[in-house]
CSV table of C-alpha atoms and ligand atoms in Angstrom, one decimal:
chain,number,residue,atom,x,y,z
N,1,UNK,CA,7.7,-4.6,22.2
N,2,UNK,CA,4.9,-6.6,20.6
N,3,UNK,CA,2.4,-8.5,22.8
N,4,UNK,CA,-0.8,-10.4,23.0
N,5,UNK,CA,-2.8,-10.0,26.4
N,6,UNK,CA,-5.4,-12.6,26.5
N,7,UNK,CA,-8.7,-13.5,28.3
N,8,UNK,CA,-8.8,-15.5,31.7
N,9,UNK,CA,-10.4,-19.0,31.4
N,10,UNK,CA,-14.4,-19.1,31.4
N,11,UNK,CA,-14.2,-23.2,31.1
N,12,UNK,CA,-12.4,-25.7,29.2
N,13,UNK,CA,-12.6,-25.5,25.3
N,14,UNK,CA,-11.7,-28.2,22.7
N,15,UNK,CA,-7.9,-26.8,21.8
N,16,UNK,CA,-4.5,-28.1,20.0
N,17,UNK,CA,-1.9,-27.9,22.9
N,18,UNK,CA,1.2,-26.9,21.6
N,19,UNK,CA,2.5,-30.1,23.3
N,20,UNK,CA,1.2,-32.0,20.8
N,21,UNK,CA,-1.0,-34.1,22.9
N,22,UNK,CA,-4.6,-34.7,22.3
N,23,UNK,CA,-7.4,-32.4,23.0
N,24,UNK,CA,-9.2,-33.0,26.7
N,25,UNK,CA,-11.7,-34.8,24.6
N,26,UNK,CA,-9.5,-37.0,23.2
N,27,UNK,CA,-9.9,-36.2,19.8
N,28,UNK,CA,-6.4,-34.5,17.7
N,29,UNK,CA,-8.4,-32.0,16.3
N,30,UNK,CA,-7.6,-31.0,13.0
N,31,UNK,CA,-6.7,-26.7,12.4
N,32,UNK,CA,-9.6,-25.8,10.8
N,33,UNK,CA,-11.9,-27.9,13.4
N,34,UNK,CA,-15.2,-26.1,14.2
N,35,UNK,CA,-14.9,-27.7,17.9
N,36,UNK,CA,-11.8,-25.9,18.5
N,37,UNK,CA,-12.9,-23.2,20.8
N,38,UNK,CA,-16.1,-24.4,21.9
N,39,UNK,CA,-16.7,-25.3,25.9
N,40,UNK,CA,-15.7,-29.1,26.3
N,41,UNK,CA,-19.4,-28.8,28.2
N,42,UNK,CA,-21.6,-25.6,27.3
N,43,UNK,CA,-23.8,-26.3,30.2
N,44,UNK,CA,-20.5,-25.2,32.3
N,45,UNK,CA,-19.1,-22.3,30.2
N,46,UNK,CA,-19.2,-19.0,31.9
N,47,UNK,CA,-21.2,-17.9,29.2
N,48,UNK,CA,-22.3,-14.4,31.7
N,49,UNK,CA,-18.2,-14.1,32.7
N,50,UNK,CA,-17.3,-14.0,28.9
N,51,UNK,CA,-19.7,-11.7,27.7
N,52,UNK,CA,-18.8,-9.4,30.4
N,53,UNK,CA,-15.2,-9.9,30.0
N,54,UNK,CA,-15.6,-8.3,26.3
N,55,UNK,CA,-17.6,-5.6,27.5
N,56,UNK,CA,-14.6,-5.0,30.1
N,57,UNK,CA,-12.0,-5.6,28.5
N,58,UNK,CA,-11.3,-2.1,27.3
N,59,UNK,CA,-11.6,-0.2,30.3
N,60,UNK,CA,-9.4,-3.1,31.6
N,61,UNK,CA,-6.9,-2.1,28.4
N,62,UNK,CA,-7.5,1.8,29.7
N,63,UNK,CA,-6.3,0.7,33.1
N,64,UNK,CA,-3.2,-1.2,31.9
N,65,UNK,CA,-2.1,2.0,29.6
N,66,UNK,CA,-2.0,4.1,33.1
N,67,UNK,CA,-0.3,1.2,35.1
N,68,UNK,CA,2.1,0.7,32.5
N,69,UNK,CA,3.4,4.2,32.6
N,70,UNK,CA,3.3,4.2,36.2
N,71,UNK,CA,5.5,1.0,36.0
N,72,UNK,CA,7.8,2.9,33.8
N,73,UNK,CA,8.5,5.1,35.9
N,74,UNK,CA,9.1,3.6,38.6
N,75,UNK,CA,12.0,1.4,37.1
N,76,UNK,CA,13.2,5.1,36.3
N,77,UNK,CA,13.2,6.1,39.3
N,78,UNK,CA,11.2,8.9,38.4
N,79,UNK,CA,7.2,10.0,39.0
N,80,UNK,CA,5.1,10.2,36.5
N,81,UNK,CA,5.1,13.8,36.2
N,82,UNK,CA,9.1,13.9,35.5
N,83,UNK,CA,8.6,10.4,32.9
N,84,UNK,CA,7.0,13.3,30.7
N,85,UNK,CA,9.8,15.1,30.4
N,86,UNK,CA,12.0,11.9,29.6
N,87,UNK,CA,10.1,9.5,27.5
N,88,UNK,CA,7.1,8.9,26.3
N,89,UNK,CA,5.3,5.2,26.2
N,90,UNK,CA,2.9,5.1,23.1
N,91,UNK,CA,0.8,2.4,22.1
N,92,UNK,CA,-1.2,0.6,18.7
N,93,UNK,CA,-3.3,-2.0,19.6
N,94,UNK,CA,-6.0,-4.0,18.2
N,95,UNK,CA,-8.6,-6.2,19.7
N,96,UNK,CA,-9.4,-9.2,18.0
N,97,UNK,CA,-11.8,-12.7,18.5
N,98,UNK,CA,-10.4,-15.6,19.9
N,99,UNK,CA,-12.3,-18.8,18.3
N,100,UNK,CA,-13.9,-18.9,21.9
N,101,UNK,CA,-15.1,-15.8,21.0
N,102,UNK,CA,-13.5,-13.8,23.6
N,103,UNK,CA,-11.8,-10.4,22.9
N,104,UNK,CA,-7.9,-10.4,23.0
N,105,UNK,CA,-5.0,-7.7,22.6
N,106,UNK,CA,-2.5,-7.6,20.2
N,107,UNK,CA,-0.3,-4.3,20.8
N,108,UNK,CA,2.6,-2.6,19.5
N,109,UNK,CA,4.5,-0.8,22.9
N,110,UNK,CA,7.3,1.5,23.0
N,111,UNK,CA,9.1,4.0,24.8
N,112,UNK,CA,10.2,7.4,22.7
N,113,UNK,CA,12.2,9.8,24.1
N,114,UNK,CA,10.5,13.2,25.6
N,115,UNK,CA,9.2,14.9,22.3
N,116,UNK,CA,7.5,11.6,21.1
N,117,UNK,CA,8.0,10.3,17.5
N,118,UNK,CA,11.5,10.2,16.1
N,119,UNK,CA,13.3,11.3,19.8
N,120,UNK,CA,15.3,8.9,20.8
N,121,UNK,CA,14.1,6.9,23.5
N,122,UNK,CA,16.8,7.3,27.2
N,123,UNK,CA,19.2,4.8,28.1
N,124,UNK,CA,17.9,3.6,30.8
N,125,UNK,CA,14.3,2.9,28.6
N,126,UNK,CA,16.1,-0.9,27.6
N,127,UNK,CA,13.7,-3.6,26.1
N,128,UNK,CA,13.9,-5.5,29.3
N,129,UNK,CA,12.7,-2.8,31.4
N,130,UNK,CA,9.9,-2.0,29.2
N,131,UNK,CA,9.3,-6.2,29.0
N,132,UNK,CA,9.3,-6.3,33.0
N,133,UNK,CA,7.0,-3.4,33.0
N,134,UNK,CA,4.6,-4.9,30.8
N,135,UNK,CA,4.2,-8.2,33.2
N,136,UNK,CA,3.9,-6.2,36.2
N,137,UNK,CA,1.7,-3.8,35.1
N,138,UNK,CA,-0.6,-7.0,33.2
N,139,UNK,CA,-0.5,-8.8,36.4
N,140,UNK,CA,-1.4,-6.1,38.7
N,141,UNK,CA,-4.9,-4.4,36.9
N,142,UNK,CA,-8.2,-5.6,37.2
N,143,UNK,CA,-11.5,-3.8,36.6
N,144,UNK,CA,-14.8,-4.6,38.9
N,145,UNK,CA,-17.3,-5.4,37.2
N,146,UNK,CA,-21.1,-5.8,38.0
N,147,UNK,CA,-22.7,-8.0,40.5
N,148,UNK,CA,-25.3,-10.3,38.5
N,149,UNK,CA,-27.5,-12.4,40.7
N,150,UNK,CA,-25.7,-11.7,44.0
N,151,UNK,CA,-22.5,-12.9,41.7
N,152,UNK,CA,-19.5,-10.4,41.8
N,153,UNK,CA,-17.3,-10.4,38.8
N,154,UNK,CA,-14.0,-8.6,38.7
N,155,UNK,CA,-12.1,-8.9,35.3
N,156,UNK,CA,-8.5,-9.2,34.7
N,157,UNK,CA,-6.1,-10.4,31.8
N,158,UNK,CA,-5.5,-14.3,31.3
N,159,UNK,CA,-2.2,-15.6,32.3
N,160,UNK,CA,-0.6,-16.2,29.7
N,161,UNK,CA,1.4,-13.0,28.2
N,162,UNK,CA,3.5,-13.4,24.8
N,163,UNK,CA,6.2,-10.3,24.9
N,164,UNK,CA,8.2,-10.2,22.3
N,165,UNK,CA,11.0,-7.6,21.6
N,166,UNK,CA,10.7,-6.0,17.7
N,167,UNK,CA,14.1,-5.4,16.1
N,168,UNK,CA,15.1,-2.7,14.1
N,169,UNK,CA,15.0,-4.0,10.3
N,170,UNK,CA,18.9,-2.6,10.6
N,171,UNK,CA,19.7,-5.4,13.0
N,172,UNK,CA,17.4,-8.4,12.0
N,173,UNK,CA,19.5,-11.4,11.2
N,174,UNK,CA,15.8,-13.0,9.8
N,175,UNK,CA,15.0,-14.7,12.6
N,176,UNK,CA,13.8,-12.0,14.5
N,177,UNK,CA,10.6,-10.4,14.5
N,178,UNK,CA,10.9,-6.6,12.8
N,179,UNK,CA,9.3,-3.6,12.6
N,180,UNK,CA,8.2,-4.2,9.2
N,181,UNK,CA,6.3,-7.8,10.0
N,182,UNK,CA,4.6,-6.2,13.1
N,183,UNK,CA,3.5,-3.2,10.7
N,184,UNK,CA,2.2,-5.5,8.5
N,185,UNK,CA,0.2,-7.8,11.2
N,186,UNK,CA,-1.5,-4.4,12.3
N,187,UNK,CA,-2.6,-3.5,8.9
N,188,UNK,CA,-4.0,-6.7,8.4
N,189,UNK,CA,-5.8,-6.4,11.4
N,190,UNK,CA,-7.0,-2.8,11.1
N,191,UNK,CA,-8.3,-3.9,7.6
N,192,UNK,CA,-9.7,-7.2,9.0
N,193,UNK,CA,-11.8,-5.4,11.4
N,194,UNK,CA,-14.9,-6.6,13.0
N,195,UNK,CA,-15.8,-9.4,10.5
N,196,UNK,CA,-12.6,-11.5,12.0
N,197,UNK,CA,-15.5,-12.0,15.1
N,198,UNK,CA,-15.8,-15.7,15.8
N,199,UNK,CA,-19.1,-16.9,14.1
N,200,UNK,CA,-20.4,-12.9,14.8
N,201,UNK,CA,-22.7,-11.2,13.2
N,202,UNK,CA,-22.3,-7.9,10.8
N,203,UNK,CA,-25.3,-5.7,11.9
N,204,UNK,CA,-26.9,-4.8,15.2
N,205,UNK,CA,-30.0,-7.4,16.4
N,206,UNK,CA,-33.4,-5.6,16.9
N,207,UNK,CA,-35.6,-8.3,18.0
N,208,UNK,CA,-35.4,-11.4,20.1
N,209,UNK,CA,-36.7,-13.3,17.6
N,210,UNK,CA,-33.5,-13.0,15.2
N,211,UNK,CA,-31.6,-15.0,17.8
N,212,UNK,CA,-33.7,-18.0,16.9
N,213,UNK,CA,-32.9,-17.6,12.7
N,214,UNK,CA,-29.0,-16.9,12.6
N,215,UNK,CA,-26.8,-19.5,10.9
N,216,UNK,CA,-23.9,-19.3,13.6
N,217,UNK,CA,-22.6,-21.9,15.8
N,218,UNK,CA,-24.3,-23.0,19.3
N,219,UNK,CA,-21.5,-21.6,20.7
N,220,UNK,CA,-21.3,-18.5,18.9
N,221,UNK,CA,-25.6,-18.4,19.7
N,222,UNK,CA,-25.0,-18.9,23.2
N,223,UNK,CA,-23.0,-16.1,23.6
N,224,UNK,CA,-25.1,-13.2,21.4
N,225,UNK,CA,-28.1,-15.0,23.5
N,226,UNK,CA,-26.1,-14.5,26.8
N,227,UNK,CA,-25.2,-10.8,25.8
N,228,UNK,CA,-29.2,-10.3,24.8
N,229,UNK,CA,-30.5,-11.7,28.3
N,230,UNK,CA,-28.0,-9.9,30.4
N,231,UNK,CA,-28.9,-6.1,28.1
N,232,UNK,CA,-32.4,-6.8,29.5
N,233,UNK,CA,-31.3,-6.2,32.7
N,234,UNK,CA,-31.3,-2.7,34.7
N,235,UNK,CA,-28.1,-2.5,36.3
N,236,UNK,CA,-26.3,-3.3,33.2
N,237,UNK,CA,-27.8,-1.0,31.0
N,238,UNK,CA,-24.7,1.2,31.1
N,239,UNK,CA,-23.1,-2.2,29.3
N,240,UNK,CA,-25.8,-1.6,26.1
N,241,UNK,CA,-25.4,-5.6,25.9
N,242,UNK,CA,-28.4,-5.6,23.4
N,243,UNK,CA,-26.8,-3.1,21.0
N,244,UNK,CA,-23.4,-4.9,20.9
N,245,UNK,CA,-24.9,-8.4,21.2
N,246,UNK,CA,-23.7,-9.4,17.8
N,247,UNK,CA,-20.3,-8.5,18.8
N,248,UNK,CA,-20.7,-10.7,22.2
N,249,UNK,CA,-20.5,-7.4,24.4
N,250,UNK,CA,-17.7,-6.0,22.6
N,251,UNK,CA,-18.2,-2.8,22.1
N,252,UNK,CA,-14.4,-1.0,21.7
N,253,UNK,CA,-12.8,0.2,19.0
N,254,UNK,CA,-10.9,-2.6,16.7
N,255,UNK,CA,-7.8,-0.4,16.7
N,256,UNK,CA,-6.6,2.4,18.6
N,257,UNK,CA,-3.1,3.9,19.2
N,258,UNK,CA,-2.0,6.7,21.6
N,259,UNK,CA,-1.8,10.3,20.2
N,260,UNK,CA,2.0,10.2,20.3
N,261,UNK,CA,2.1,7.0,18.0
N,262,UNK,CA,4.1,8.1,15.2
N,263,UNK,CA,2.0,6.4,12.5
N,264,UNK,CA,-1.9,6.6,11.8
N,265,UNK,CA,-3.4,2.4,11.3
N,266,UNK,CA,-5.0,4.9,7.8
N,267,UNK,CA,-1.1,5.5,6.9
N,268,UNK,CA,-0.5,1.3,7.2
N,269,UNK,CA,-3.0,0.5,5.5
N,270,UNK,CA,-2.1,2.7,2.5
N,271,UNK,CA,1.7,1.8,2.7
N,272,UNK,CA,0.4,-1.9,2.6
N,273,UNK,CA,-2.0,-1.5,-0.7
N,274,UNK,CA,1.0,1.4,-2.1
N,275,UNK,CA,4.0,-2.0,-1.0
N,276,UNK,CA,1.3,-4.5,-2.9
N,277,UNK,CA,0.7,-2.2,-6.5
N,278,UNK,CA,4.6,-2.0,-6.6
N,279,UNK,CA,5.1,-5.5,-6.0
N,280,UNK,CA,2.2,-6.5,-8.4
N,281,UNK,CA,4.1,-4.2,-10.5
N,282,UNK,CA,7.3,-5.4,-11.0
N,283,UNK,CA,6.0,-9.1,-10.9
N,284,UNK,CA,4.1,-7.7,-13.9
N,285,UNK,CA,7.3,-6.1,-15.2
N,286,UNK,CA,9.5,-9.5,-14.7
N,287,UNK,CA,7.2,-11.4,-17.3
N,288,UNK,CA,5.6,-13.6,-14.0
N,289,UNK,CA,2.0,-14.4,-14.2
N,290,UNK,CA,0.1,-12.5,-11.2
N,291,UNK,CA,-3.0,-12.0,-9.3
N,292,UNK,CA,-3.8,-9.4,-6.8
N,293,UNK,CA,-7.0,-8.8,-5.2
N,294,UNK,CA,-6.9,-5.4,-3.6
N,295,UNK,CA,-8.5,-5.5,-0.2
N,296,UNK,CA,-9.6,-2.0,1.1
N,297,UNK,CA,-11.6,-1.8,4.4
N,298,UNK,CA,-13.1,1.5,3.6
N,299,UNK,CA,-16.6,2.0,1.8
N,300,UNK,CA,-17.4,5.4,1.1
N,301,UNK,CA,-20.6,6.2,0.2
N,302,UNK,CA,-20.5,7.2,-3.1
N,303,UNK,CA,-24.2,7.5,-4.1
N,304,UNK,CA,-27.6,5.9,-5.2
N,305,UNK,CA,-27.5,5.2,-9.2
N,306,UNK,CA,-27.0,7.7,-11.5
N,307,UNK,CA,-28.5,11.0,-11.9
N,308,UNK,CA,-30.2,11.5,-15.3
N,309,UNK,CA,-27.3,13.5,-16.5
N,310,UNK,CA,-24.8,10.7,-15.8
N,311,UNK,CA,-26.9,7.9,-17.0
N,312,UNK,CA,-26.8,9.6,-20.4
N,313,UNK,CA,-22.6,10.3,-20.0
N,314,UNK,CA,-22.4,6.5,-19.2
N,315,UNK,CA,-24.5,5.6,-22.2
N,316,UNK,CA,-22.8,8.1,-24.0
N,317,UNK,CA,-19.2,6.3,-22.7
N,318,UNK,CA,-20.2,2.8,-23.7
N,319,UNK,CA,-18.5,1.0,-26.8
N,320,UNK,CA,-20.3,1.0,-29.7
N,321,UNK,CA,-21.6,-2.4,-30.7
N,322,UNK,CA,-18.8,-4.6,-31.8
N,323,UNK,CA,-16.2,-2.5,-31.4
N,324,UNK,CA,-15.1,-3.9,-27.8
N,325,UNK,CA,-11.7,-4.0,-27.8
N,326,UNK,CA,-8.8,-5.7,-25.4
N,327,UNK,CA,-9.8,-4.4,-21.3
N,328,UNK,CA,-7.8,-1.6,-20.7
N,329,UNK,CA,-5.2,-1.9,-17.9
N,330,UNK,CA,-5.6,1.0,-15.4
A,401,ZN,ZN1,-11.6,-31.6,21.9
């Protein structure tokens, strides 16, 4: 299965309902709108309740991946002890930004059979019982989170839940959604990373005084402000809200699967550049004009400048003077 788990409400926010109507405002906001996501009134935004919620939400995500199993098994008929020896459930998620700048699920969920990987999964392990497990087990976890000013907050996941079944490439008729989109999606994701943050930052704040120079939204500034006030604070300190305050609380992993998932996010990512040079390849091949930009996530540090002895092998490399030829295709 394929699902999004989303954040509960911390205020209204300019949106595009699906329905078509106008936003709350009254405006039909256009896609690429800056309002959409912001609080319809920032003086009434939760701005404490969604900062917390990312620094939550992936001990809420830990808690769902043991209900879930639990869930499982219970539409089984088994305890978790026996599941083991039937099935395993094995996840790939990744969190990503919601233009309100809460953090969101996307996850890949299925059911293998007892030895993981390529076992098949039992009988009785159908989409829909792995679909009705999902809800439940969404539905039922929450995570207590701290008391700020006499305020309790307990987090759970928003209401709405998109769970979609992935078909088998073998049985897609093109309308459904396969194994080889959701791949894809992940990748994108895993490559995407942290800089998909709404209006976030790249790099750690050390000072107060940064707050007041970023070039970020108000909303976006409210919220690393929120995350910066509430780190001062000595019963959140387990929370390092300063630390993460660029990425408004977050401070989970972007991508994570369980042990048993059969493929490393590293092994997408190279079967979507490896799927991109062979495609660029036969375009190339077909006479077609294209243009690929390879985008790789990794940096490896590769060094500072060159070392006498390779300055001179560069130099040594270079074209003579006027004899530059055509560019050489690697
Ligand atoms: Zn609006």
């Amino acid at each position: 299965m394929f699902a999004t788990f989303t954040a509960p409400s911390f205020g209204p926010v300019h949106n595009r309902p699906s329905s078509g109507r106008t936003c709350r405002c009254g405006i039909h906001h256009d896609q690429d709108d800056d309002a959409l996501g912001t609080p319809l009134n920032p003086d009434a935004y939760d701005y404490d309740a969604a900062v917390l919620w990312n620094a939550h939400a992936g001990a809420l995500w830990r808690r769902f991946s043991i209900a879930l199993r639990r869930e499982v098994a219970k539409r089984a008929g088994l305890s978790q002890r026996r599941l083991r020896e039937h099935a395993r459930v094995s996840f790939a998620k990744v969190a990503e930004y919601q233009k309100r700048g809460a953090v969101h699920f996307h996850a890949v969920i299925r059911i293998d059979g007892s030895t993981g990987g390529d076992s098949p999964p039992p009988p009785w392990a159908t989409a829909e019982l792995l679909t009705d497990a999902i809800r439940t087990a969404t539905a039922k976890v929450r995570v207590d989170g701290p008391a700020v000013d006499d305020r309790t907050h307990t987090f759970t996941f928003g209401r709405q839940l998109d769970v979609r079944t992935i078909r088998s490439a073998d049985f897609n008729d093109g309308q459904e959604l396969t194994e080889r989109a959701v791949a894809a999606y992940i990748a994108k994701y895993a490559t995407k990373g942290a800089e998909t943050a709404t209006g976030a930052l790249d790099r750690p704040l050390k000072f107060a005084a940064e707050l007041a120079q970023l070039d970020i939204s108000d909303h976006a500034h409210r919220l690393v402000r929120t995350a910066w006030t509430l780190g001062a604070r000595k019963s959140l300190e387990h929370l390092r809200l300063r630390a993460w305050a660029h990425m408004l609380g977050f401070r989970g992993h972007f991508s994570t699967k369980s042990r048993r998932y059969s493929t490393t996010l590293g092994a997408l990512r190279n079967a979507r550049a490896e799927w991109r040079r062979v495609e660029a390849a036969a375009a190339t091949a077909n006479g077609r004009e294209t243009e690929t930009t390879y985008v790789l996530a990794h940096w490896v540090f590769a060094g500072t400048g060159l070392s006498s002895a390779e300055a001179w092998l560069a130099a040594s490399l270079e074209p003579a003077p006027g004899t530059e030829g055509e560019p050489t295709r690697a």
